[in-house]
Structures are given as C-alpha cells and as structure tokens.
mmCIF file of C-alpha atoms and ligand atoms in Angstrom:
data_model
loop_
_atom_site.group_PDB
_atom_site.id
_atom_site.type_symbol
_atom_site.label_atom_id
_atom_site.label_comp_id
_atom_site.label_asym_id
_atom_site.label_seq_id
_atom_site.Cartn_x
_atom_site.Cartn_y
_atom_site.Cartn_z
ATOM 1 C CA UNK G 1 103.093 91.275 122.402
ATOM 2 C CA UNK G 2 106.626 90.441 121.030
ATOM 3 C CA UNK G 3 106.719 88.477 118.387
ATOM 4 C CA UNK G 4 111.072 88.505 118.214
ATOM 5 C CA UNK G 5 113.903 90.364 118.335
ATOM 6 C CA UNK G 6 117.391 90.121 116.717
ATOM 7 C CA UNK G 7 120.284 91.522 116.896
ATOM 8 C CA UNK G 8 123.621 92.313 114.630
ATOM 9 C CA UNK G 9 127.151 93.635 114.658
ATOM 10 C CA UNK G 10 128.957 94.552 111.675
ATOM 11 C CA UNK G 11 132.372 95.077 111.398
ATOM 12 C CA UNK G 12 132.965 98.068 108.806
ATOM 13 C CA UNK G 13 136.433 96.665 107.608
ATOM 14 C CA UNK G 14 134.019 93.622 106.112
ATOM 15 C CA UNK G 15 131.864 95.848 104.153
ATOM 16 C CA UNK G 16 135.009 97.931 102.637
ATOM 17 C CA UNK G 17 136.549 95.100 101.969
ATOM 18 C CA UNK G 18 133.852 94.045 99.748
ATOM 19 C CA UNK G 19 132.777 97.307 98.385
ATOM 20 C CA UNK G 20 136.992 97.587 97.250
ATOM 21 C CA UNK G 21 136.777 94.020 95.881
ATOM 22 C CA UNK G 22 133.126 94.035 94.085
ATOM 23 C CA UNK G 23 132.090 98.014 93.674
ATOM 24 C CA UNK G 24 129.005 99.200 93.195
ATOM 25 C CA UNK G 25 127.671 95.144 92.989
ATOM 26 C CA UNK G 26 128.103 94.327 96.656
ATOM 27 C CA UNK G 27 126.081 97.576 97.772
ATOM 28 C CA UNK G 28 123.355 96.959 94.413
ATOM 29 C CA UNK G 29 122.572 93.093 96.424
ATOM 30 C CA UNK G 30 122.500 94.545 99.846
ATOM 31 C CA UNK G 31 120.465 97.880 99.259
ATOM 32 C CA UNK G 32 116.827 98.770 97.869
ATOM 33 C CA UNK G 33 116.691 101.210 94.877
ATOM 34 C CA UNK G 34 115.851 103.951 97.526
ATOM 35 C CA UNK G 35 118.648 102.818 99.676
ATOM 36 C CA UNK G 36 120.752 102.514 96.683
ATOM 37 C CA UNK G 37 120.232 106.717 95.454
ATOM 38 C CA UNK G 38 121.092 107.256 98.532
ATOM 39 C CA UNK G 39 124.266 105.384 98.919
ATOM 40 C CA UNK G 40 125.720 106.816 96.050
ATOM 41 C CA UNK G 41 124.844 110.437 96.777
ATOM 42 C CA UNK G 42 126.825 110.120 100.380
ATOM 43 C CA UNK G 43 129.218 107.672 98.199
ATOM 44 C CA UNK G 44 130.110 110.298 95.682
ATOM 45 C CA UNK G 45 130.439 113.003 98.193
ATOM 46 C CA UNK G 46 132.647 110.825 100.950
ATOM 47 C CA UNK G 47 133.232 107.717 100.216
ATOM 48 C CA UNK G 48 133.281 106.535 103.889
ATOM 49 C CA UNK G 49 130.038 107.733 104.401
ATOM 50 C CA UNK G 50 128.605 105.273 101.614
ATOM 51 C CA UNK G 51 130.829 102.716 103.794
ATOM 52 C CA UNK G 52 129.210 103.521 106.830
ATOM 53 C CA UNK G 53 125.742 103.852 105.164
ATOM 54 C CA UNK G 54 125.999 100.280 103.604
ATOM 55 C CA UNK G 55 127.119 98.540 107.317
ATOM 56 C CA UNK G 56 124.789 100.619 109.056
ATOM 57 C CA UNK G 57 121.726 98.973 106.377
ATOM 58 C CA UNK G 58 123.486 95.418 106.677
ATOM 59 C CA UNK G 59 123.310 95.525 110.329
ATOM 60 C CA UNK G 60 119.819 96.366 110.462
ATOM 61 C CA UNK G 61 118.643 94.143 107.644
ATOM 62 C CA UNK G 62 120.476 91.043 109.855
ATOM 63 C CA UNK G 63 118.866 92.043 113.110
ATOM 64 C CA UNK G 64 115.472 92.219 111.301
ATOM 65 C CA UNK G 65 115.864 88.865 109.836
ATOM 66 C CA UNK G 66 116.563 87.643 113.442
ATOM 67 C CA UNK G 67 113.848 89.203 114.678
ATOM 68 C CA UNK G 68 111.056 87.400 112.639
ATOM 69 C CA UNK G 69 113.001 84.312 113.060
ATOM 70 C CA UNK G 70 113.733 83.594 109.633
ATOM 71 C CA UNK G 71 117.379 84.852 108.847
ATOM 72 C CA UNK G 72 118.071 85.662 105.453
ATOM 73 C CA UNK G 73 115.600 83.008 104.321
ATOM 74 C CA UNK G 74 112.972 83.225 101.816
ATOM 75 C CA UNK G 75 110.467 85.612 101.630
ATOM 76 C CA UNK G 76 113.384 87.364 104.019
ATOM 77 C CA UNK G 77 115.844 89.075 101.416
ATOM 78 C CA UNK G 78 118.265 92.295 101.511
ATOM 79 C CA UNK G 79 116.378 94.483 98.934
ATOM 80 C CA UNK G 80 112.773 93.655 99.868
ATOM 81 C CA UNK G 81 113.705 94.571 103.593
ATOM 82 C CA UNK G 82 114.215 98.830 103.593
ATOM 83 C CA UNK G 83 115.442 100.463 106.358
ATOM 84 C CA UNK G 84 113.931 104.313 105.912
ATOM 85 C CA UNK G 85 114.037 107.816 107.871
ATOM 86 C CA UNK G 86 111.556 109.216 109.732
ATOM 87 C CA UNK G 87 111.802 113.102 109.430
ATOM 88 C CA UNK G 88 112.968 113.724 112.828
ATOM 89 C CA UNK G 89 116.091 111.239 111.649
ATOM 90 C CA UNK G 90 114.436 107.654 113.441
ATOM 91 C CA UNK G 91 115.176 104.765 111.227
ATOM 92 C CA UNK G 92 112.107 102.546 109.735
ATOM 93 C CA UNK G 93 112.213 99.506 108.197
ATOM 94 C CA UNK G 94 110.058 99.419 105.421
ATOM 95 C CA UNK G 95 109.262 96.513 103.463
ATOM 96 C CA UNK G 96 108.287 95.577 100.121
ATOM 97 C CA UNK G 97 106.668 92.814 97.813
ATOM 98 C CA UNK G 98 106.807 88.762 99.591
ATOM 99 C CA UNK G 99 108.260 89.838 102.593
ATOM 100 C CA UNK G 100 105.590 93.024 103.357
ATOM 101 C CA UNK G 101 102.755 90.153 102.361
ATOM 102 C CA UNK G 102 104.067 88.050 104.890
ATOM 103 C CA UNK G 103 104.842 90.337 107.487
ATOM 104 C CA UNK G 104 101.284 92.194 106.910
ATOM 105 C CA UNK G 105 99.750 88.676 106.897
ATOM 106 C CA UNK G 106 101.005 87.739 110.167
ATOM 107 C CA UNK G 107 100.221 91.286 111.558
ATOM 108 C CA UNK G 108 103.578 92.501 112.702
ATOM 109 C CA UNK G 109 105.508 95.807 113.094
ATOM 110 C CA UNK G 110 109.433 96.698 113.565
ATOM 111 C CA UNK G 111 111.210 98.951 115.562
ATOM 112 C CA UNK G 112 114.564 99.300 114.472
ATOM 113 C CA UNK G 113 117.355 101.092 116.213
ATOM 114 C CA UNK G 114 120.993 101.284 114.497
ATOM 115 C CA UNK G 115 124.665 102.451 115.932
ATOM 116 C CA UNK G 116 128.255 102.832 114.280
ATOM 117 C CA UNK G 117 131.509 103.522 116.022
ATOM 118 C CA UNK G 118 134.712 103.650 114.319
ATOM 119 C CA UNK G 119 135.149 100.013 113.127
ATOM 120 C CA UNK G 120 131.613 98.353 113.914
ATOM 121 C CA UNK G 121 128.035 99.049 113.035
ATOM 122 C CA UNK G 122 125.205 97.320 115.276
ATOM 123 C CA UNK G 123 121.898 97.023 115.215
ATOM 124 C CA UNK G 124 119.042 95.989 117.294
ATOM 125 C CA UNK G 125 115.033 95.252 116.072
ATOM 126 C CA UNK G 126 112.166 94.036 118.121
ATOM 127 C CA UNK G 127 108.864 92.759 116.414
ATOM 128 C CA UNK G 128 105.685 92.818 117.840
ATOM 129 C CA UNK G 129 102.227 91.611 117.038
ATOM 130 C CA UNK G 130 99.687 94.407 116.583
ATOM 131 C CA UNK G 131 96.795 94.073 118.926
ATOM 132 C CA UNK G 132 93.851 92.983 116.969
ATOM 133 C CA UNK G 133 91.403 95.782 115.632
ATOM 134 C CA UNK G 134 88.624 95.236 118.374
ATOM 135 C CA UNK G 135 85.624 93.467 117.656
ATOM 136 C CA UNK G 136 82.552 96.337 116.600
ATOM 137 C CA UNK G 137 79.259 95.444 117.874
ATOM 138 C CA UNK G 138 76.166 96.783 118.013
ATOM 139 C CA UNK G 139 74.678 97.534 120.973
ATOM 140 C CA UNK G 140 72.140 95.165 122.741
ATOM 141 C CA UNK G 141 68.647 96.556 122.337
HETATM 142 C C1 COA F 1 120.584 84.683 110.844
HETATM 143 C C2 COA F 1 121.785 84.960 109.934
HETATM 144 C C3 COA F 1 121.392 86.091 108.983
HETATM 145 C C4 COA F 1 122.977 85.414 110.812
HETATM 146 O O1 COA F 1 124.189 85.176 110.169
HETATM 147 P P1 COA F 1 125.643 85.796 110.538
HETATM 148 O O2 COA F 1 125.624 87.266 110.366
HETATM 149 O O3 COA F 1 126.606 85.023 109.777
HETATM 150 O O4 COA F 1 125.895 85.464 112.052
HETATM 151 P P2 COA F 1 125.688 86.302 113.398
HETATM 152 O O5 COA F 1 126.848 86.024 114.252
HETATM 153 O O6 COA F 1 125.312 87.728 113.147
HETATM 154 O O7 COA F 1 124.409 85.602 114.022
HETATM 155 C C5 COA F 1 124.413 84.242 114.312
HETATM 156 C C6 COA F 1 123.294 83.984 115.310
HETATM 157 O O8 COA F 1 122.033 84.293 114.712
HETATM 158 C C7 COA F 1 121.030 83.528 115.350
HETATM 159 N N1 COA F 1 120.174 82.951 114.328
HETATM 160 C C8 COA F 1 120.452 82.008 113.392
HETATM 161 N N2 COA F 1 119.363 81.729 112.656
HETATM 162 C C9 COA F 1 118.385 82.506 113.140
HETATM 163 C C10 COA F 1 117.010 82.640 112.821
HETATM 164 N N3 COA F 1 116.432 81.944 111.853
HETATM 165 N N4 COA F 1 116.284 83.514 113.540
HETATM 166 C C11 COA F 1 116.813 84.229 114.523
HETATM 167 N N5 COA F 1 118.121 84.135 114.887
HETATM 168 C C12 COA F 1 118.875 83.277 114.202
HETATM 169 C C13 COA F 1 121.729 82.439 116.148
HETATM 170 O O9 COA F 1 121.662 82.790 117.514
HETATM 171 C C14 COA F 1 123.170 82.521 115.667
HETATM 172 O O10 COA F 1 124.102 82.223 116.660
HETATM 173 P P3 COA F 1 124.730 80.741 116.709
HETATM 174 O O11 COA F 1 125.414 80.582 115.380
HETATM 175 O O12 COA F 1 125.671 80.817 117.852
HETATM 176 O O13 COA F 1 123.597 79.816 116.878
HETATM 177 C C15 COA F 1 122.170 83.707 109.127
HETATM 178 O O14 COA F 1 122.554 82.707 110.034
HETATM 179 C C16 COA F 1 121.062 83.166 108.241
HETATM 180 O O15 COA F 1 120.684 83.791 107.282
HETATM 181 N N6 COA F 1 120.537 82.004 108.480
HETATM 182 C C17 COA F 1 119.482 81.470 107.641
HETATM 183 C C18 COA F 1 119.988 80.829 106.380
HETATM 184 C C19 COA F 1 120.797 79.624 106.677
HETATM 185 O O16 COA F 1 120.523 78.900 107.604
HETATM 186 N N7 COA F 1 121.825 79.435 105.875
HETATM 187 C C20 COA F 1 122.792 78.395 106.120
HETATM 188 C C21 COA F 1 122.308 77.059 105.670
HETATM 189 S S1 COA F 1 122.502 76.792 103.961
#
C-alpha cells in the first residue's frame, strides 16, 4: 500500500551558487560520508559533475522527506537519508541511524527515481508499507 510520495525540483544554479559561496561546507551538510567520497572524486575530476551530483542528492533527499510526510523534520535529516547505486546504475535511498529506526519501525520502503537537465535536477519517491510477514501456523490436527 502507499504510504506517500513526494516530489522535488532543484534548480542547479542554487546549488553552485552555494557550493561557490560556502565550498566544501554546503556539500559536507547535504551529503553522507559515502555520498561525500564520492562527490569529491567526480568534484576533483569535473567540477560540474560534483554540481550535478550534489542537486541530483538534494532533489532526492527533498522528495523523500515529502514522501514520509515529514519534510526535513526530525528524525528526517540530509546525512542520515543516503541515496545509493544499485549495480545496474538504479538509485537507492539508504538510510541510517534515527531515521532507518523510524522508517524500519513503521515498516516502509522507498523507491526513488532522479533526473537532471541542463539547469534543473528533479526527483520523484514513493513509499510504501511492506505487506506484513504472514501469520505461520500450524496445521489443524
Ligand atoms: C518539505 C520541505 C523540505 C520542502 O521545502 P522547499 O524545497 O522549500 O519547497 P518545495 O517547493 O520543494 O516544496 C513545497 C511543498 O512541499 C509540500 N510539503 C510541505 N511540508 C510537507 C510535508 N511535511 N510532507 C510532505 N510534503 C510537504 C507542500 O506541498 C509544499 O507546497 P506549499 O508550500 O505550496 O504548501 C520543507 O517545506 C520542510 O522541510 N518543511 C518542514 C520543516 C518546516 O516546516 N520548516 C519551516 C517551519 S520553521
């Protein structure tokens, strides 16, 4: 059943705009230590790509906290949110300490789905409830 979805658009000028006027400290509050390696690794080769990386993360991130319904609310934060790769290139969101206890607790999952043109990045997540693990019992003698 679906629990929420959310949805984001985030324009790229924004995010360079902050990355010219903070550095390396705009990215460091957005993006998980994961999501932070790999920022600077597309950073130091292209510095557009670590642009386009960082929107591409905010825009997810923003559509996920729309899609449980709490917006960047606590235990909803930037870093504890991740959004990962899937080997065949399919973004995940993977999440870590409050926010995966929560989320686990309430017995959700994501689907994530992110875009970029050349000035925008969007976004779009829907969150379902899992179905419950059915019931084991034994058979009637
Ligand atoms: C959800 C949030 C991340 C979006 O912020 P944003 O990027 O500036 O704005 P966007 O245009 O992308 O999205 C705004 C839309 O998000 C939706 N939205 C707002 N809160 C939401 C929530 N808790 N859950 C789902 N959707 C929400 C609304 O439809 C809103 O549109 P509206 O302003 O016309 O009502 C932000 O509003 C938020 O973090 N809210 C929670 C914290 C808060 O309320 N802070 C302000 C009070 S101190």
């Amino acid at each position: 059943m679906i629990y929420g979805i959310g949805t984001d658009i985030c324009d790229i000028r924004r995010i360079r705009a902050s990355l010219d006027r903070h550095g390396e400290r705009f990215a460091a509050k957005v993006l998980s230590d994961g999501e932070m390696a790999t920022w600077k690794s597309r950073s130091a080769r292209w510095p557009e790509r670590g642009v386009r990386y960082l929107a591409t993360r905010f825009s997810a991130k923003e559509a996920f906290s729309k899609a449980i319904g709490l917006g960047m609310r606590m235990p909803m934060t930037w870093r504890l949110c991740e959004i990962g790769k899937l080997p065949s290139g399919q973004p995940v969101i993977v999440l870590h300490g409050g926010l995966k206890e929560w989320f686990e607790a309430k017995n959700l999952s994501a689907h994530i789905t992110v875009t970029d043109e050349s000035e925008y990045a969007a976004s779009f997540c829907v969150v379902e409830t899992r179905a419950p693990h059915p019931v084991q019992t034994s058979p009637t003698p």
